[in-house]
């Protein structure tokens, strides 16, 4: 899975080094582990979501960790001028934190 943004796009909030470790090594280990467990499992053609819903043991663990990481990495976006909170969320932030 490729990141949906540049490896350094989230700095300074999340460092390039953190993403290199979490995405490039941590997630890669789960992918490699799952790929090693799939042959002969009956899940060779299944989607990640199907595997998580139906598998057990190491297959479930590795597939679940991959899905968790995909959700984690997919929720972020590089800072842009037009992606500030609006409406009630923006009001609550200003109310509770001052800006």
GROMACS .gro file of N, CA and C in nm:
model
  297
    1UNK      N    1   0.085  -0.118   0.000
    1UNK     CA    2   0.000   0.000   0.000
    1UNK      C    3   0.089   0.124   0.000
    2UNK      N    4   0.068   0.209  -0.096
    2UNK     CA    5   0.141   0.335  -0.102
    2UNK      C    6   0.070   0.438  -0.016
    3UNK      N    7   0.148   0.526   0.043
    3UNK     CA    8   0.087   0.636   0.118
    3UNK      C    9   0.014   0.728   0.022
    4UNK      N   10  -0.097   0.787   0.065
    4UNK     CA   11  -0.171   0.879  -0.023
    4UNK      C   12  -0.113   1.021  -0.021
    5UNK      N   13   0.009   1.037   0.027
    5UNK     CA   14   0.076   1.166   0.035
    5UNK      C   15   0.226   1.140   0.042
    6UNK      N   16   0.303   1.244   0.025
    6UNK     CA   17   0.449   1.232   0.032
    6UNK      C   18   0.490   1.191   0.174
    7UNK      N   19   0.600   1.119   0.185
    7UNK     CA   20   0.647   1.066   0.314
    7UNK      C   21   0.673   1.176   0.416
    8UNK      N   22   0.702   1.298   0.370
    8UNK     CA   23   0.729   1.410   0.461
    8UNK      C   24   0.614   1.511   0.468
    9UNK      N   25   0.500   1.478   0.410
    9UNK     CA   26   0.388   1.573   0.400
    9UNK      C   27   0.325   1.609   0.533
   10UNK      N   28   0.341   1.527   0.634
   10UNK     CA   29   0.273   1.552   0.762
   10UNK      C   30   0.361   1.621   0.865
   11UNK      N   31   0.485   1.651   0.826
   11UNK     CA   32   0.575   1.720   0.919
   11UNK      C   33   0.523   1.861   0.946
   12UNK      N   34   0.537   1.914   1.062
   12UNK     CA   35   0.610   1.862   1.177
   12UNK      C   36   0.525   1.778   1.272
   13UNK      N   37   0.399   1.756   1.240
   13UNK     CA   38   0.312   1.681   1.331
   13UNK      C   39   0.353   1.535   1.340
   14UNK      N   40   0.373   1.471   1.226
   14UNK     CA   41   0.424   1.334   1.220
   14UNK      C   42   0.547   1.338   1.131
   15UNK      N   43   0.660   1.298   1.185
   15UNK     CA   44   0.787   1.313   1.112
   15UNK      C   45   0.801   1.210   1.000
   16UNK      N   46   0.884   1.245   0.905
   16UNK     CA   47   0.920   1.155   0.796
   16UNK      C   48   0.978   1.025   0.854
   17UNK      N   49   1.061   1.039   0.955
   17UNK     CA   50   1.124   0.921   1.018
   17UNK      C   51   1.018   0.828   1.078
   18UNK      N   52   0.917   0.885   1.143
   18UNK     CA   53   0.810   0.804   1.201
   18UNK      C   54   0.734   0.730   1.093
   19UNK      N   55   0.701   0.799   0.984
   19UNK     CA   56   0.630   0.733   0.875
   19UNK      C   57   0.716   0.627   0.807
   20UNK      N   58   0.845   0.655   0.790
   20UNK     CA   59   0.934   0.555   0.730
   20UNK      C   60   0.935   0.428   0.814
   21UNK      N   61   0.940   0.442   0.945
   21UNK     CA   62   0.940   0.326   1.033
   21UNK      C   63   0.804   0.256   1.031
   22UNK      N   64   0.698   0.334   1.057
   22UNK     CA   65   0.565   0.274   1.070
   22UNK      C   66   0.514   0.215   0.940
   23UNK      N   67   0.535   0.286   0.831
   23UNK     CA   68   0.485   0.239   0.702
   23UNK      C   69   0.585   0.147   0.634
   24UNK      N   70   0.711   0.189   0.629
   24UNK     CA   71   0.811   0.116   0.555
   24UNK      C   72   0.860  -0.012   0.620
   25UNK      N   73   0.853  -0.020   0.751
   25UNK     CA   74   0.904  -0.139   0.820
   25UNK      C   75   0.793  -0.213   0.895
   26UNK      N   76   0.719  -0.142   0.978
   26UNK     CA   77   0.617  -0.205   1.061
   26UNK      C   78   0.505  -0.265   0.976
   27UNK      N   79   0.443  -0.183   0.893
   27UNK     CA   80   0.336  -0.232   0.806
   27UNK      C   81   0.389  -0.336   0.708
   28UNK      N   82   0.508  -0.312   0.654
   28UNK     CA   83   0.566  -0.408   0.560
   28UNK      C   84   0.583  -0.546   0.622
   29UNK      N   85   0.617  -0.552   0.749
   29UNK     CA   86   0.632  -0.681   0.817
   29UNK      C   87   0.498  -0.755   0.823
   30UNK      N   88   0.390  -0.684   0.853
   30UNK     CA   89   0.258  -0.748   0.856
   30UNK      C   90   0.220  -0.799   0.716
   31UNK      N   91   0.248  -0.720   0.613
   31UNK     CA   92   0.216  -0.761   0.476
   31UNK      C   93   0.296  -0.885   0.439
   32UNK      N   94   0.425  -0.884   0.468
   32UNK     CA   95   0.508  -1.001   0.438
   32UNK      C   96   0.462  -1.124   0.516
   33UNK      N   97   0.430  -1.106   0.643
   33UNK     CA   98   0.381  -1.219   0.724
   33UNK      C   99   0.252  -1.276   0.666
   34UNK      N  100   0.158  -1.188   0.634
   34UNK     CA  101   0.030  -1.235   0.580
   34UNK      C  102   0.052  -1.306   0.446
   35UNK      N  103   0.133  -1.248   0.360
   35UNK     CA  104   0.159  -1.311   0.231
   35UNK      C  105   0.219  -1.451   0.249
   36UNK      N  106   0.298  -1.470   0.351
   36UNK     CA  107   0.355  -1.601   0.378
   36UNK      C  108   0.255  -1.701   0.432
   37UNK      N  109   0.150  -1.651   0.496
   37UNK     CA  110   0.048  -1.739   0.555
   37UNK      C  111  -0.066  -1.773   0.459
   38UNK      N  112  -0.084  -1.696   0.353
   38UNK     CA  113  -0.199  -1.714   0.265
   38UNK      C  114  -0.199  -1.842   0.182
   39UNK      N  115  -0.086  -1.885   0.126
   39UNK     CA  116  -0.091  -2.005   0.040
   39UNK      C  117  -0.151  -2.126   0.113
   40UNK      N  118  -0.255  -2.183   0.052
   40UNK     CA  119  -0.321  -2.301   0.109
   40UNK      C  120  -0.422  -2.270   0.218
   41UNK      N  121  -0.444  -2.143   0.247
   41UNK     CA  122  -0.534  -2.104   0.356
   41UNK      C  123  -0.680  -2.094   0.314
   42UNK      N  124  -0.705  -2.085   0.184
   42UNK     CA  125  -0.841  -2.059   0.136
   42UNK      C  126  -0.871  -1.911   0.124
   43UNK      N  127  -0.779  -1.827   0.167
   43UNK     CA  128  -0.798  -1.681   0.162
   43UNK      C  129  -0.715  -1.614   0.052
   44UNK      N  130  -0.657  -1.693  -0.037
   44UNK     CA  131  -0.567  -1.639  -0.138
   44UNK      C  132  -0.631  -1.530  -0.224
   45UNK      N  133  -0.758  -1.542  -0.254
   45UNK     CA  134  -0.827  -1.445  -0.341
   45UNK      C  135  -0.920  -1.351  -0.263
   46UNK      N  136  -0.920  -1.361  -0.131
   46UNK     CA  137  -1.011  -1.281  -0.048
   46UNK      C  138  -0.959  -1.139  -0.030
   47UNK      N  139  -1.052  -1.048  -0.011
   47UNK     CA  140  -1.014  -0.910   0.021
   47UNK      C  141  -0.966  -0.906   0.167
   48UNK      N  142  -0.896  -0.801   0.200
   48UNK     CA  143  -0.849  -0.784   0.337
   48UNK      C  144  -0.965  -0.784   0.436
   49UNK      N  145  -1.074  -0.718   0.399
   49UNK     CA  146  -1.191  -0.713   0.486
   49UNK      C  147  -1.252  -0.852   0.507
   50UNK      N  148  -1.258  -0.932   0.400
   50UNK     CA  149  -1.310  -1.069   0.412
   50UNK      C  150  -1.222  -1.152   0.504
   51UNK      N  151  -1.091  -1.136   0.490
   51UNK     CA  152  -0.999  -1.211   0.575
   51UNK      C  153  -1.021  -1.174   0.721
   52UNK      N  154  -1.033  -1.046   0.749
   52UNK     CA  155  -1.052  -1.001   0.888
   52UNK      C  156  -1.183  -1.055   0.946
   53UNK      N  157  -1.286  -1.062   0.864
   53UNK     CA  158  -1.416  -1.111   0.912
   53UNK      C  159  -1.421  -1.262   0.933
   54UNK      N  160  -1.337  -1.337   0.860
   54UNK     CA  161  -1.352  -1.483   0.861
   54UNK      C  162  -1.233  -1.560   0.916
   55UNK      N  163  -1.116  -1.502   0.919
   55UNK     CA  164  -0.995  -1.576   0.957
   55UNK      C  165  -0.978  -1.582   1.108
   56UNK      N  166  -0.884  -1.665   1.150
   56UNK     CA  167  -0.845  -1.675   1.290
   56UNK      C  168  -0.693  -1.681   1.298
   57UNK      N  169  -0.642  -1.675   1.418
   57UNK     CA  170  -0.499  -1.693   1.441
   57UNK      C  171  -0.411  -1.590   1.373
   58UNK      N  172  -0.297  -1.635   1.324
   58UNK     CA  173  -0.198  -1.546   1.264
   58UNK      C  174  -0.248  -1.474   1.141
   59UNK      N  175  -0.333  -1.541   1.063
   59UNK     CA  176  -0.387  -1.476   0.944
   59UNK      C  177  -0.473  -1.357   0.986
   60UNK      N  178  -0.561  -1.378   1.082
   60UNK     CA  179  -0.643  -1.269   1.132
   60UNK      C  180  -0.557  -1.158   1.191
   61UNK      N  181  -0.460  -1.193   1.273
   61UNK     CA  182  -0.377  -1.092   1.337
   61UNK      C  183  -0.306  -1.004   1.235
   62UNK      N  184  -0.241  -1.066   1.138
   62UNK     CA  185  -0.167  -0.988   1.039
   62UNK      C  186  -0.260  -0.908   0.949
   63UNK      N  187  -0.370  -0.967   0.906
   63UNK     CA  188  -0.466  -0.895   0.822
   63UNK      C  189  -0.527  -0.778   0.899
   64UNK      N  190  -0.560  -0.801   1.026
   64UNK     CA  191  -0.616  -0.694   1.108
   64UNK      C  192  -0.519  -0.579   1.127
   65UNK      N  193  -0.393  -0.612   1.147
   65UNK     CA  194  -0.292  -0.506   1.163
   65UNK      C  195  -0.274  -0.428   1.033
   66UNK      N  196  -0.279  -0.495   0.920
   66UNK     CA  197  -0.271  -0.425   0.792
   66UNK      C  198  -0.390  -0.331   0.776
   67UNK      N  199  -0.509  -0.379   0.804
   67UNK     CA  200  -0.629  -0.296   0.793
   67UNK      C  201  -0.621  -0.177   0.889
   68UNK      N  202  -0.577  -0.200   1.012
   68UNK     CA  203  -0.562  -0.090   1.108
   68UNK      C  204  -0.466   0.016   1.055
   69UNK      N  205  -0.353  -0.030   0.999
   69UNK     CA  206  -0.255   0.065   0.946
   69UNK      C  207  -0.310   0.140   0.825
   70UNK      N  208  -0.384   0.072   0.737
   70UNK     CA  209  -0.444   0.141   0.623
   70UNK      C  210  -0.540   0.250   0.670
   71UNK      N  211  -0.620   0.220   0.770
   71UNK     CA  212  -0.712   0.321   0.824
   71UNK      C  213  -0.635   0.436   0.887
   72UNK      N  214  -0.530   0.403   0.961
   72UNK     CA  215  -0.448   0.505   1.027
   72UNK      C  216  -0.384   0.598   0.924
   73UNK      N  217  -0.313   0.542   0.826
   73UNK     CA  218  -0.244   0.625   0.729
   73UNK      C  219  -0.342   0.699   0.638
   74UNK      N  220  -0.456   0.640   0.609
   74UNK     CA  221  -0.552   0.701   0.519
   74UNK      C  222  -0.629   0.817   0.576
   75UNK      N  223  -0.627   0.835   0.706
   75UNK     CA  224  -0.706   0.943   0.767
   75UNK      C  225  -0.638   1.079   0.760
   76UNK      N  226  -0.510   1.080   0.729
   76UNK     CA  227  -0.436   1.205   0.729
   76UNK      C  228  -0.431   1.267   0.590
   77UNK      N  229  -0.406   1.397   0.588
   77UNK     CA  230  -0.385   1.469   0.464
   77UNK      C  231  -0.281   1.576   0.489
   78UNK      N  232  -0.207   1.608   0.388
   78UNK     CA  233  -0.108   1.715   0.401
   78UNK      C  234  -0.179   1.847   0.429
   79UNK      N  235  -0.119   1.935   0.508
   79UNK     CA  236  -0.181   2.064   0.536
   79UNK      C  237  -0.209   2.143   0.408
   80UNK      N  238  -0.326   2.204   0.404
   80UNK     CA  239  -0.366   2.289   0.293
   80UNK      C  240  -0.437   2.411   0.351
   81UNK      N  241  -0.438   2.517   0.276
   81UNK     CA  242  -0.500   2.641   0.324
   81UNK      C  243  -0.650   2.624   0.346
   82UNK      N  244  -0.715   2.537   0.269
   82UNK     CA  245  -0.861   2.527   0.276
   82UNK      C  246  -0.913   2.408   0.357
   83UNK      N  247  -0.827   2.345   0.437
   83UNK     CA  248  -0.879   2.229   0.510
   83UNK      C  249  -0.894   2.254   0.660
   84UNK      N  250  -0.914   2.378   0.697
   84UNK     CA  251  -0.939   2.411   0.837
   84UNK      C  252  -1.081   2.368   0.874
   85UNK      N  253  -1.101   2.330   1.000
   85UNK     CA  254  -1.237   2.294   1.044
   85UNK      C  255  -1.334   2.410   1.024
   86UNK      N  256  -1.460   2.375   1.005
   86UNK     CA  257  -1.565   2.475   0.985
   86UNK      C  258  -1.684   2.441   1.073
   87UNK      N  259  -1.772   2.534   1.087
   87UNK     CA  260  -1.898   2.510   1.156
   87UNK      C  261  -1.882   2.480   1.304
   88UNK      N  262  -1.961   2.385   1.355
   88UNK     CA  263  -1.963   2.355   1.497
   88UNK      C  264  -1.829   2.304   1.548
   89UNK      N  265  -1.757   2.229   1.465
   89UNK     CA  266  -1.626   2.180   1.507
   89UNK      C  267  -1.531   2.298   1.528
   90UNK      N  268  -1.528   2.391   1.434
   90UNK     CA  269  -1.442   2.509   1.447
   90UNK      C  270  -1.481   2.592   1.569
   91UNK      N  271  -1.609   2.606   1.593
   91UNK     CA  272  -1.657   2.681   1.710
   91UNK      C  273  -1.610   2.614   1.839
   92UNK      N  274  -1.621   2.484   1.847
   92UNK     CA  275  -1.580   2.411   1.967
   92UNK      C  276  -1.430   2.422   1.990
   93UNK      N  277  -1.352   2.418   1.885
   93UNK     CA  278  -1.207   2.432   1.898
   93UNK      C  279  -1.173   2.569   1.953
   94UNK      N  280  -1.233   2.673   1.896
   94UNK     CA  281  -1.207   2.808   1.945
   94UNK      C  282  -1.255   2.824   2.088
   95UNK      N  283  -1.372   2.771   2.119
   95UNK     CA  284  -1.428   2.781   2.252
   95UNK      C  285  -1.338   2.712   2.355
   96UNK      N  286  -1.291   2.591   2.323
   96UNK     CA  287  -1.217   2.511   2.420
   96UNK      C  288  -1.067   2.538   2.423
   97UNK      N  289  -1.013   2.583   2.308
   97UNK     CA  290  -0.868   2.598   2.301
   97UNK      C  291  -0.822   2.738   2.263
   98UNK      N  292  -0.915   2.825   2.227
   98UNK     CA  293  -0.880   2.963   2.198
   98UNK      C  294  -0.843   2.992   2.053
   99UNK      N  295  -0.815   2.891   1.977
   99UNK     CA  296  -0.784   2.913   1.834
   99UNK      C  297  -0.793   2.780   1.761
   0.00000   0.00000   0.00000
